CSV table of C-alpha atoms and ligand atoms in Angstrom, one decimal:
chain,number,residue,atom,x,y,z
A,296,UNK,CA,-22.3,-69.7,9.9
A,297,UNK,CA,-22.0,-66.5,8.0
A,298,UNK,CA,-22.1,-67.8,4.7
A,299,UNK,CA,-19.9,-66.1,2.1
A,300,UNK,CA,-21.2,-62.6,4.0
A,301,UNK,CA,-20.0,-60.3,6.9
A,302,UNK,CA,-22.2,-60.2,8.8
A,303,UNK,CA,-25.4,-62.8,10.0
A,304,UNK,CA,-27.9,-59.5,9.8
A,305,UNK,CA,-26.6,-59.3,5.9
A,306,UNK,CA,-27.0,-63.4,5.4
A,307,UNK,CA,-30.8,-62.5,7.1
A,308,UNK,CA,-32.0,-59.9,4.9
A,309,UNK,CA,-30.7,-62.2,1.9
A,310,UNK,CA,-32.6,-65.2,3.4
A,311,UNK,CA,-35.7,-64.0,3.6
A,312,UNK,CA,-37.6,-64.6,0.0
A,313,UNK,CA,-36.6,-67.9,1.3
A,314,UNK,CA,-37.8,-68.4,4.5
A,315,UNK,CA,-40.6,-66.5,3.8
A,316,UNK,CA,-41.5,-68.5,1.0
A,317,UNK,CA,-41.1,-71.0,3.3
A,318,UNK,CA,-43.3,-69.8,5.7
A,319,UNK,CA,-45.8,-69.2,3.2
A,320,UNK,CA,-46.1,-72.6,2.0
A,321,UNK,CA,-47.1,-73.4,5.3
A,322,UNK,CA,-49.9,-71.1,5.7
A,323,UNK,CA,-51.3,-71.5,2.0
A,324,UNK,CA,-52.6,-74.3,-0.1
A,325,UNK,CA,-50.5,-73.2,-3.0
A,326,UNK,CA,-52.2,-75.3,-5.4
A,327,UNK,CA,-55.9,-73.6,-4.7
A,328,UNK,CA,-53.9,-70.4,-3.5
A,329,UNK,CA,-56.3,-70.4,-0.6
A,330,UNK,CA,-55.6,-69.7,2.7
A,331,UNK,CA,-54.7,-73.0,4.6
A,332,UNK,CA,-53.8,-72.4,8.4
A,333,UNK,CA,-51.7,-75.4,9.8
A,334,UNK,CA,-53.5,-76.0,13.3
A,335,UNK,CA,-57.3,-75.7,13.7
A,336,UNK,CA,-58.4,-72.6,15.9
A,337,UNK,CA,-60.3,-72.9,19.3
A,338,UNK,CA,-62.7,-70.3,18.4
A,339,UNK,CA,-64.6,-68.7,15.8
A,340,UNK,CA,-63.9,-65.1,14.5
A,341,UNK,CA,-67.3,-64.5,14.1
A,342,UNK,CA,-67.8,-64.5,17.8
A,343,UNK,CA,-64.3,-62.1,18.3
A,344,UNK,CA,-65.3,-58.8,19.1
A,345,UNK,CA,-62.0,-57.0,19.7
A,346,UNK,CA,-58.3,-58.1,19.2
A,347,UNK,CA,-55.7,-57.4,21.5
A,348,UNK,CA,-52.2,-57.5,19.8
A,349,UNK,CA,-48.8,-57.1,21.9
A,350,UNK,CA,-45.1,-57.8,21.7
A,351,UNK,CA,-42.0,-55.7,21.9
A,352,UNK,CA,-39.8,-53.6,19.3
A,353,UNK,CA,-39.7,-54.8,15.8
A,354,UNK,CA,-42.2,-57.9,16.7
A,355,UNK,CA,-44.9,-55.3,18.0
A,356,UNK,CA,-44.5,-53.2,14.3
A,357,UNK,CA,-45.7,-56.4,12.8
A,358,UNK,CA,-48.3,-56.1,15.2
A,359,UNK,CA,-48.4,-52.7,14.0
A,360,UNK,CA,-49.2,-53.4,10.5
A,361,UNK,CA,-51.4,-56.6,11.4
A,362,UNK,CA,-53.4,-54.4,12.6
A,363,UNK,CA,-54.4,-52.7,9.2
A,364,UNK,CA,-54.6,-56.1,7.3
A,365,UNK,CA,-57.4,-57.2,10.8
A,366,UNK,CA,-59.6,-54.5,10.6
A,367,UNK,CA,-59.4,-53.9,6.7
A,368,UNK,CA,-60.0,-57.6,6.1
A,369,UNK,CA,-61.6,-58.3,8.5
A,370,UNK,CA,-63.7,-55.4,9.8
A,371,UNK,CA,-62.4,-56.5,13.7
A,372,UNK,CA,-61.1,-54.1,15.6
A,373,UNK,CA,-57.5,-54.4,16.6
A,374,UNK,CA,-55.3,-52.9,19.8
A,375,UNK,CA,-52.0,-52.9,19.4
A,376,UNK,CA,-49.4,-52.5,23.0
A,377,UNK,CA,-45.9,-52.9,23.4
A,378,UNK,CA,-46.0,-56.0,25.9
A,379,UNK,CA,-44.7,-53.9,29.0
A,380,UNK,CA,-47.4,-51.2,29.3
A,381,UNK,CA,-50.0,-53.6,28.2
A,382,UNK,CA,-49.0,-55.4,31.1
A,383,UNK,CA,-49.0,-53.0,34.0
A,384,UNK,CA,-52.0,-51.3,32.7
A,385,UNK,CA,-54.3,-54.3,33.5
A,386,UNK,CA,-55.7,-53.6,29.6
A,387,UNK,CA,-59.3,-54.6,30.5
A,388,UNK,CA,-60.1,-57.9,28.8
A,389,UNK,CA,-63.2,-59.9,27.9
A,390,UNK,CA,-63.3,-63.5,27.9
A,391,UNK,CA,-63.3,-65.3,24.8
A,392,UNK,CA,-61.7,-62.3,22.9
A,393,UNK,CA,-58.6,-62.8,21.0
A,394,UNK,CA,-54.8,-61.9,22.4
A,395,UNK,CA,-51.8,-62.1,19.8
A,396,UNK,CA,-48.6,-62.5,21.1
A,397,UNK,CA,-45.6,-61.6,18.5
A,398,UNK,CA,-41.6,-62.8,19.7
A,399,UNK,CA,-39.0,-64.0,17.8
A,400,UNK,CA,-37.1,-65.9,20.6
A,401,UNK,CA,-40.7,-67.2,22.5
A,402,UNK,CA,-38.9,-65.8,25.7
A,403,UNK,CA,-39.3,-62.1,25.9
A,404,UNK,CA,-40.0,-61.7,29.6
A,405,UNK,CA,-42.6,-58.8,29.0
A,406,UNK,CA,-44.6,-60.5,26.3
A,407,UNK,CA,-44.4,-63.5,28.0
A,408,UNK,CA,-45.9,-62.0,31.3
A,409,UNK,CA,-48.5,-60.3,29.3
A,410,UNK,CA,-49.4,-63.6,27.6
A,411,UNK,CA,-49.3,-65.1,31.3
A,412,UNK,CA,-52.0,-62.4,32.1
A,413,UNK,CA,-54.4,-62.3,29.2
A,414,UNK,CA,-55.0,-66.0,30.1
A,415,UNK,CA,-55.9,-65.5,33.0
A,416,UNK,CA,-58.3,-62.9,32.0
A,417,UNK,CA,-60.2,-65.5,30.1
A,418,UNK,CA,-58.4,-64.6,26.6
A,419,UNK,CA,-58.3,-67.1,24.0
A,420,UNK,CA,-54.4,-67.0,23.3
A,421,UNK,CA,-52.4,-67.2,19.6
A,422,UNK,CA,-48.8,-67.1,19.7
A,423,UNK,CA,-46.3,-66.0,16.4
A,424,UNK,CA,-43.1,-67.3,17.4
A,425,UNK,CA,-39.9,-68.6,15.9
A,426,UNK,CA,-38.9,-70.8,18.6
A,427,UNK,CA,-41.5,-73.4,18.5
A,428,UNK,CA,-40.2,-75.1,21.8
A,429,UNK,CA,-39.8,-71.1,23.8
A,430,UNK,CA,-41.9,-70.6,26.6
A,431,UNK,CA,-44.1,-68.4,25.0
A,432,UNK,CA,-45.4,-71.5,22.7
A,433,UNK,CA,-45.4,-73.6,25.3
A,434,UNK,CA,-47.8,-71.2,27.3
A,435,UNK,CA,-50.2,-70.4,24.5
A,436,UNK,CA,-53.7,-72.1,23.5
A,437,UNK,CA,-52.3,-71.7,19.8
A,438,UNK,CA,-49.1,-72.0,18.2
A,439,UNK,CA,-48.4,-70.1,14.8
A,440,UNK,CA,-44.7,-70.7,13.7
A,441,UNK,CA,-43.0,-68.2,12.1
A,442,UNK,CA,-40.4,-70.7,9.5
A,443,UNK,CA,-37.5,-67.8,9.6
A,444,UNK,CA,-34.9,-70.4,10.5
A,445,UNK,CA,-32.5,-69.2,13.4
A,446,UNK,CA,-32.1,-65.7,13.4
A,447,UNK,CA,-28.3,-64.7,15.0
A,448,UNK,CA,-28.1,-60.9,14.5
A,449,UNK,CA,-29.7,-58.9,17.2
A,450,UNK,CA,-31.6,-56.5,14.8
A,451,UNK,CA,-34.4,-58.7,13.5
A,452,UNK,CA,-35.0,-58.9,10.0
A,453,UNK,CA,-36.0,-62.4,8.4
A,454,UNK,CA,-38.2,-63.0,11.6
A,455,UNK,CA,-40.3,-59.7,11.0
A,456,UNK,CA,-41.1,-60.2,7.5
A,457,UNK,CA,-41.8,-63.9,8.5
A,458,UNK,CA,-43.9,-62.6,11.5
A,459,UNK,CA,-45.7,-60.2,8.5
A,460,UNK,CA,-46.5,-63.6,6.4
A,461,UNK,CA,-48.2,-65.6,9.2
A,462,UNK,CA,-50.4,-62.6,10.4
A,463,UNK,CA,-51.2,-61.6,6.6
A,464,UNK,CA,-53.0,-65.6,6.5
A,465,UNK,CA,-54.4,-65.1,9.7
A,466,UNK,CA,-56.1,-61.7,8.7
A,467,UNK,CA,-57.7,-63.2,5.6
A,468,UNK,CA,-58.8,-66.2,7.7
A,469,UNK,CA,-60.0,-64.0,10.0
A,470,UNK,CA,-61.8,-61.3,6.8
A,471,UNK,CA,-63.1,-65.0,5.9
A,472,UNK,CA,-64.5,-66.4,8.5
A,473,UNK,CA,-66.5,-63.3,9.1
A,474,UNK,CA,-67.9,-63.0,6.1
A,475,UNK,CA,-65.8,-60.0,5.0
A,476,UNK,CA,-64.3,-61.3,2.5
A,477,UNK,CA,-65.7,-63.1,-0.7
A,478,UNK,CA,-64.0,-66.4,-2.0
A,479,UNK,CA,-62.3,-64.2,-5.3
A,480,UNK,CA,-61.2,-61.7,-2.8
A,481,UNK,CA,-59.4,-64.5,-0.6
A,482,UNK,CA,-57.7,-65.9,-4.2
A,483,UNK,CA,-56.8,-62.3,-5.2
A,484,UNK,CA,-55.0,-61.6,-1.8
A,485,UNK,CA,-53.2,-64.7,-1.8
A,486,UNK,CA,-52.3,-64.7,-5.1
A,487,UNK,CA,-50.5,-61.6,-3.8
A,488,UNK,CA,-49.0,-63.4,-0.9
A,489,UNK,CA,-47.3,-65.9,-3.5
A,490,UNK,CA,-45.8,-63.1,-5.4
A,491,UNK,CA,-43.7,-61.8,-2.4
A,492,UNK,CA,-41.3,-63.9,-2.2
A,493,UNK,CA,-39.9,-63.3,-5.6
A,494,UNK,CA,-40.9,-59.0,-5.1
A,495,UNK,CA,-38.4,-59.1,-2.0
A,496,UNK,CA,-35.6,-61.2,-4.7
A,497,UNK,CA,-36.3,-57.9,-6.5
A,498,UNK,CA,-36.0,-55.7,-4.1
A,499,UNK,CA,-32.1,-56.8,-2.8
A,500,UNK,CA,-30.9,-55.6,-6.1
A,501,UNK,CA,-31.8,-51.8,-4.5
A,502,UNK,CA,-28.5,-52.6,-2.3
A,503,UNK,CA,-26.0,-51.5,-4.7
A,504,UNK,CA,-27.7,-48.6,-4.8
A,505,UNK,CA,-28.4,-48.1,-1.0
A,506,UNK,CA,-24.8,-48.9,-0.1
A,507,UNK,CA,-23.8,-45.6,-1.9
A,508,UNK,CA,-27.0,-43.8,-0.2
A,509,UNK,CA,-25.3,-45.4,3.2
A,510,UNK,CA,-22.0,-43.2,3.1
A,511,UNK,CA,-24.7,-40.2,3.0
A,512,UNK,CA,-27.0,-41.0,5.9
A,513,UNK,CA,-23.6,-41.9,8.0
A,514,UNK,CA,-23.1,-38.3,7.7
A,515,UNK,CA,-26.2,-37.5,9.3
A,516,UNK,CA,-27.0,-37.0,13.0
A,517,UNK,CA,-30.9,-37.3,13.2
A,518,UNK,CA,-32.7,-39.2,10.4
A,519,UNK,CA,-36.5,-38.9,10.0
A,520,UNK,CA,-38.7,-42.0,8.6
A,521,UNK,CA,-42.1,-41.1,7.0
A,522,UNK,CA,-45.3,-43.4,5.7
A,523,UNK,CA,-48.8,-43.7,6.2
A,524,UNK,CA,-50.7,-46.9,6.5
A,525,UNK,CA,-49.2,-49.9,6.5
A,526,UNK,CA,-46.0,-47.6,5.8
A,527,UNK,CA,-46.6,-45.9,9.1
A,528,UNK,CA,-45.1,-48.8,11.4
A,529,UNK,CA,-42.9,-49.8,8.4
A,530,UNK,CA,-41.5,-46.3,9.2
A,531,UNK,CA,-41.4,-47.0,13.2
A,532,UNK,CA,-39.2,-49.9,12.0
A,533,UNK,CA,-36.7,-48.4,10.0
A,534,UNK,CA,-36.2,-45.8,12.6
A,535,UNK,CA,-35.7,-48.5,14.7
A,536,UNK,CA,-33.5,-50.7,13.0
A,537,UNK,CA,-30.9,-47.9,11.9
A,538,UNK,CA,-30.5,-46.5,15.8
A,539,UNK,CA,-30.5,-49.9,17.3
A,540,UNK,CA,-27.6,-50.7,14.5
A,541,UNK,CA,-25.8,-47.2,13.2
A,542,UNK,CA,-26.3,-45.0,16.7
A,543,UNK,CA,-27.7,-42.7,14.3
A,544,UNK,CA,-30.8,-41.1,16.1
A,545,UNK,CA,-34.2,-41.7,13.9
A,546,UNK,CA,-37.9,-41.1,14.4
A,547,UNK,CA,-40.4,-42.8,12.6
A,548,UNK,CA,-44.0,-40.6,11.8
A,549,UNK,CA,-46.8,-41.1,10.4
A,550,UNK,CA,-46.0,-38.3,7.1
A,551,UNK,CA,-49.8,-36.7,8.3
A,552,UNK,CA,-48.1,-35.9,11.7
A,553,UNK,CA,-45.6,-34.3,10.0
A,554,UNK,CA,-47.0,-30.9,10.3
A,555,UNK,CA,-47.9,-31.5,14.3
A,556,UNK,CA,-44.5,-30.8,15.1
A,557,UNK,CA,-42.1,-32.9,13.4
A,558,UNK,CA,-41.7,-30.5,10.3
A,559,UNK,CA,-39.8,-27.9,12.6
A,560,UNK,CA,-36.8,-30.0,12.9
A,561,UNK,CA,-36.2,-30.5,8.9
A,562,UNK,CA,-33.6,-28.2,7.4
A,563,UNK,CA,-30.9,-29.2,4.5
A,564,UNK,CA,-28.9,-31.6,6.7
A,565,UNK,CA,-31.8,-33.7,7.2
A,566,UNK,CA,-32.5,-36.5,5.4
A,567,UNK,CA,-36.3,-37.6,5.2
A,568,UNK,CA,-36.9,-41.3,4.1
A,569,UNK,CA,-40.4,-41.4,2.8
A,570,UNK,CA,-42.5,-44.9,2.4
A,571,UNK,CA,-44.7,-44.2,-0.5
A,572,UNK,CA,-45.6,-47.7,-2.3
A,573,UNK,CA,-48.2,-45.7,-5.4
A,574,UNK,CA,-51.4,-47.1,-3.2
A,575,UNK,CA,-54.4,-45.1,-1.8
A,576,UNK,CA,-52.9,-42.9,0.5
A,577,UNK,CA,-50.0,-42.6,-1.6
A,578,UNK,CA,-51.1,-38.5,-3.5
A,579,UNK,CA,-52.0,-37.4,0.8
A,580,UNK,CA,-47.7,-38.6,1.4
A,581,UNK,CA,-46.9,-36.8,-1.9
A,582,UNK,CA,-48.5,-33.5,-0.2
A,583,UNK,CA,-46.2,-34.2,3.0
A,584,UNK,CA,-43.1,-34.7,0.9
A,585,UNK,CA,-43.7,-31.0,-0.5
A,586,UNK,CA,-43.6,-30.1,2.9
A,587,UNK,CA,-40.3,-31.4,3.2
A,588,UNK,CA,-38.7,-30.8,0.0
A,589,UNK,CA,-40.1,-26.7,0.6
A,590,UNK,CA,-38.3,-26.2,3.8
A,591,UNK,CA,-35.1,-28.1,2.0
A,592,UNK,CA,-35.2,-31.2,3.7
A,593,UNK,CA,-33.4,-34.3,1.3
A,594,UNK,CA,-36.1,-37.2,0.5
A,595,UNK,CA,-35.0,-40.6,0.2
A,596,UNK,CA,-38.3,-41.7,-1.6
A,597,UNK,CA,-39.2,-45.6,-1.8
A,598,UNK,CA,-41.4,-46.3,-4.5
A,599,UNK,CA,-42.6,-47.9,-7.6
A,600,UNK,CA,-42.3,-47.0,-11.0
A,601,UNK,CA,-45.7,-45.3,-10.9
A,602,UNK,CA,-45.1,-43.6,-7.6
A,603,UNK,CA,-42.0,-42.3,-9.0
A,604,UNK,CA,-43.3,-41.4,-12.0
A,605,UNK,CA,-46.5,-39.3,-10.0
A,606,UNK,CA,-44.5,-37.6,-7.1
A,607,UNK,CA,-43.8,-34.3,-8.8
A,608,UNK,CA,-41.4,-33.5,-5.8
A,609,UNK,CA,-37.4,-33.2,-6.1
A,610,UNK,CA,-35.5,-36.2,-4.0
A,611,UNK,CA,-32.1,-36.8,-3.4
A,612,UNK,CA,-32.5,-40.4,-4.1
A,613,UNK,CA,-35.3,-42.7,-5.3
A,614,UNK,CA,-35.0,-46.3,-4.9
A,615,UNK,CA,-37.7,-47.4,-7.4
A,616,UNK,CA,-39.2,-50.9,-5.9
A,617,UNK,CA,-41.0,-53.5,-8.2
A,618,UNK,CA,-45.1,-53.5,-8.5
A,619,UNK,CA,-47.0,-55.2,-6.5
A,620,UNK,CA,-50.4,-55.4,-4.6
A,621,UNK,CA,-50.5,-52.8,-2.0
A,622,UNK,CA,-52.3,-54.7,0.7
A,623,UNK,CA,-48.6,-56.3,1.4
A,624,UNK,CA,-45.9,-53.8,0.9
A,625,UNK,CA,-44.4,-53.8,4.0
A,626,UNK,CA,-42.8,-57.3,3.8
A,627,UNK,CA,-41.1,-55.9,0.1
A,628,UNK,CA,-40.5,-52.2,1.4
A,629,UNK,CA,-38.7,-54.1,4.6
A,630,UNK,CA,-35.8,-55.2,2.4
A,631,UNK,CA,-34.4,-51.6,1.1
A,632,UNK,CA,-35.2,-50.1,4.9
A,633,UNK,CA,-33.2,-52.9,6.7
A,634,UNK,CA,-30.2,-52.9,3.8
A,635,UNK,CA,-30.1,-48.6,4.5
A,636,UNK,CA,-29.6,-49.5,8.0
A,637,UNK,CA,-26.9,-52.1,7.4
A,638,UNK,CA,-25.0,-50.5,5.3
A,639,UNK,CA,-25.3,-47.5,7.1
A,640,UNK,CA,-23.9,-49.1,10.1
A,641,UNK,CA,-20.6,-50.7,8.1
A,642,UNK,CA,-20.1,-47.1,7.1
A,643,UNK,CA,-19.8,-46.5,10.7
A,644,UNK,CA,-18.1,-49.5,11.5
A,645,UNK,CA,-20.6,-50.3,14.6
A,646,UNK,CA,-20.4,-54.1,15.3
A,647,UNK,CA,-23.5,-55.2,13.3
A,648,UNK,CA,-24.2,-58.3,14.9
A,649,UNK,CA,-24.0,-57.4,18.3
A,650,UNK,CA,-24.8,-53.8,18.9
A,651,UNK,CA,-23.7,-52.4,22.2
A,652,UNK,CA,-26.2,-52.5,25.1
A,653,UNK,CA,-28.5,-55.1,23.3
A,654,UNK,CA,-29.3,-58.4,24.0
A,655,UNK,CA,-31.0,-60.7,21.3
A,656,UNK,CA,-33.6,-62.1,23.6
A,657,UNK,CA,-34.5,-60.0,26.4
A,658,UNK,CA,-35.3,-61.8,29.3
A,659,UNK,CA,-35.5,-59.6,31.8
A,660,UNK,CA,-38.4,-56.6,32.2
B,283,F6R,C1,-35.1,-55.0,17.0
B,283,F6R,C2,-35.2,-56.2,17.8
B,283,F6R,C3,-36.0,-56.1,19.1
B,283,F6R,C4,-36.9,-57.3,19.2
B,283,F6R,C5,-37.7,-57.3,20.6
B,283,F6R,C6,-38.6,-58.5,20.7
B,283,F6R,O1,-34.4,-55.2,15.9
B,283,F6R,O2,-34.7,-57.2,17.5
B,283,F6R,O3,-36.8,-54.9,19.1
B,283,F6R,O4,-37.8,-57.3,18.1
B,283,F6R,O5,-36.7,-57.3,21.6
B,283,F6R,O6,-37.9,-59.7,20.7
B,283,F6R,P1,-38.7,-61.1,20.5
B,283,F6R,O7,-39.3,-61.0,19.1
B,283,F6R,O8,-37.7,-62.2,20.6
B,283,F6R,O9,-39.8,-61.1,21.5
């Protein structure tokens, strides 16, 4: 049931410091604040040389950003596919490498055939679902549950950031294991982990504040999403989440791509959300959003107090988001992203829940 709200997507977005705290306390001792995975792997990342990740929409952006956290941590190389190409391209394999699968509902027909075909290649096989009884768990040498609880709305939310929790433990297992990481960097990282349940509490209380930024991006026929790094996908996924819910049309970009093309499109009526958490990369967006701001385009800019302090450029609105570690932004910089979207589609008055053409679980290719 709804709950005192709406609409399930706006119960979902409330949920999550909860189920991802929940999900968290399943993949982390929380009295050591080490990483703790809940089933022992059949293989040793040591011996990984490559890392094939795939899944579809919102699931393959958290492959997306994964793919940072692997080869940061890590140092192992990751490929990320949506599930359908991976599949028909015959994506050349070796055996005993590593093949993620990311779904929600365990029954997405293209990640499930792609699963179906990286075993047979030989692949050792991890699967992040929700549905812990789906075929794709069934079908896969390892199970990681995502603890999101039953997710109703169509757009994905809770899942996602849950999805972004379990592959966060399995990157620093992974950074671990290979000798990457040091024991104080594994208790600095997840000591950043346990804070962001409470940063994405912080973040809903950006919705008051988004919900009058909503009635201005309703007016809008194109909306453009910027961020680099772990902010690129993030950016992917907000453009998602707003056309899939609002009909508005949106691109996501990597903000250094901007100037390959993108740019000519901006003019007064466009809005430009920008991702800009104050981390390494954070002065190289700054540069981009003077880009925008000089040809008039209107910045949405989501940052920190620091970020908004440094960005020297003139927005139309800046939803200042708590501090936190920047290896993990994405799960806290989900929250305002998906609330612009919902609210943006209740200024519309779309049917939330159930957006036309869309299916929650795709079972067909
Ligand atoms: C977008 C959305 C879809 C799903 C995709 C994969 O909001 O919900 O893009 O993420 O269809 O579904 P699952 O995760 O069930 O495999």
């Amino acid at each position: 049931d709804k709950a005192n709200y709406r609409h399930f997507m706006a119960k979902e977005i409330h949920e999550q410091p909860e189920v991802v705290g929940h999900t968290l306390a399943r993949y982390v001792d929380m009295a050591t604040e080490r990483v703790a995975l809940p089933v022992k792997l059949p293989f040793d990342f040591n011996t990984i040389q490559r890392v094939n990740i795939t899944a579809c929409g919102t699931a393959s952006y958290a492959g997306f950003v994964a793919k940072y956290w692997f080869e940061r941590f890590a140092r192992l190389p990751v490929e990320v596919d949506v599930a359908s190409e991976f599949r028909y391209r015959e994506a050349p394999l070796r055996k005993g490498d590593l093949a993620i699968f990311i779904s929600q509902s365990g029954e997405t027909a293209d990640t499930l055939a792609a699963l179906r075909y990286a075993k047979a290649e030989g692949a050792h096989t991890v699967a992040v679902v929700n549905v812990p009884t789906s075929t794709i768990a069934r079908e896969s040498e390892t199970v990681l549950q995502t603890l999101a609880g039953p997710e109703i709305g169509v757009a994905s939310t809770k899942a996602f950031t849950c999805q972004l929790m379990v592959l966060a433990n399995l990157a620093i297992a992974a950074g671990k294991a290979r000798g990457e990481l040091s024991d104080e960097d594994e208790a600095k990282l997840v000591h950043g982990l346990v804070e962001v349940p409470r940063l994405m509490a912080d973040a809903l209380t950006t919705e008051l504040q988004i919900e009058k930024l909503a009635h201005r991006i309703a007016k809008s026929s194109d909306v453009l999403y910027l961020g680099r790094g772990t902010s690129f996908p993030l950016a992917l996924e907000g453009a998602l989440k707003l056309k899939e819910i609002s009909y508005i049309h949106a691109e996501g970009y990597a903000a250094g791509e901007l100037k390959h093309g993108p740019i000519a499109l901006i003019d007064e009526t466009m809005p430009v959300v920008v991702i800009a958490p104050h981390d390494r990369v954070f002065e190289k967006t700054v540069s981009n959003m003077q880009e925008v701001a000089a040809r008039g385009g209107n910045i949405i800019l989501m940052t920190d107090a620091k970020g908004a302090e440094e960005a020297t450029v003139e927005s139309l609105v800046t939803i200042v988001m708590p501090d936190m570690s920047a290896a993990f932004t994405p799960m806290v910089y989900a929250v305002p992203v998906q609330l612009l979207a919902y609210h943006t589609a209740v200024v519309m008055g779309t049917d939330v829940d159930q957006p036309r053409n869309l299916a929650k679980s795709v079972t067909v290719e």
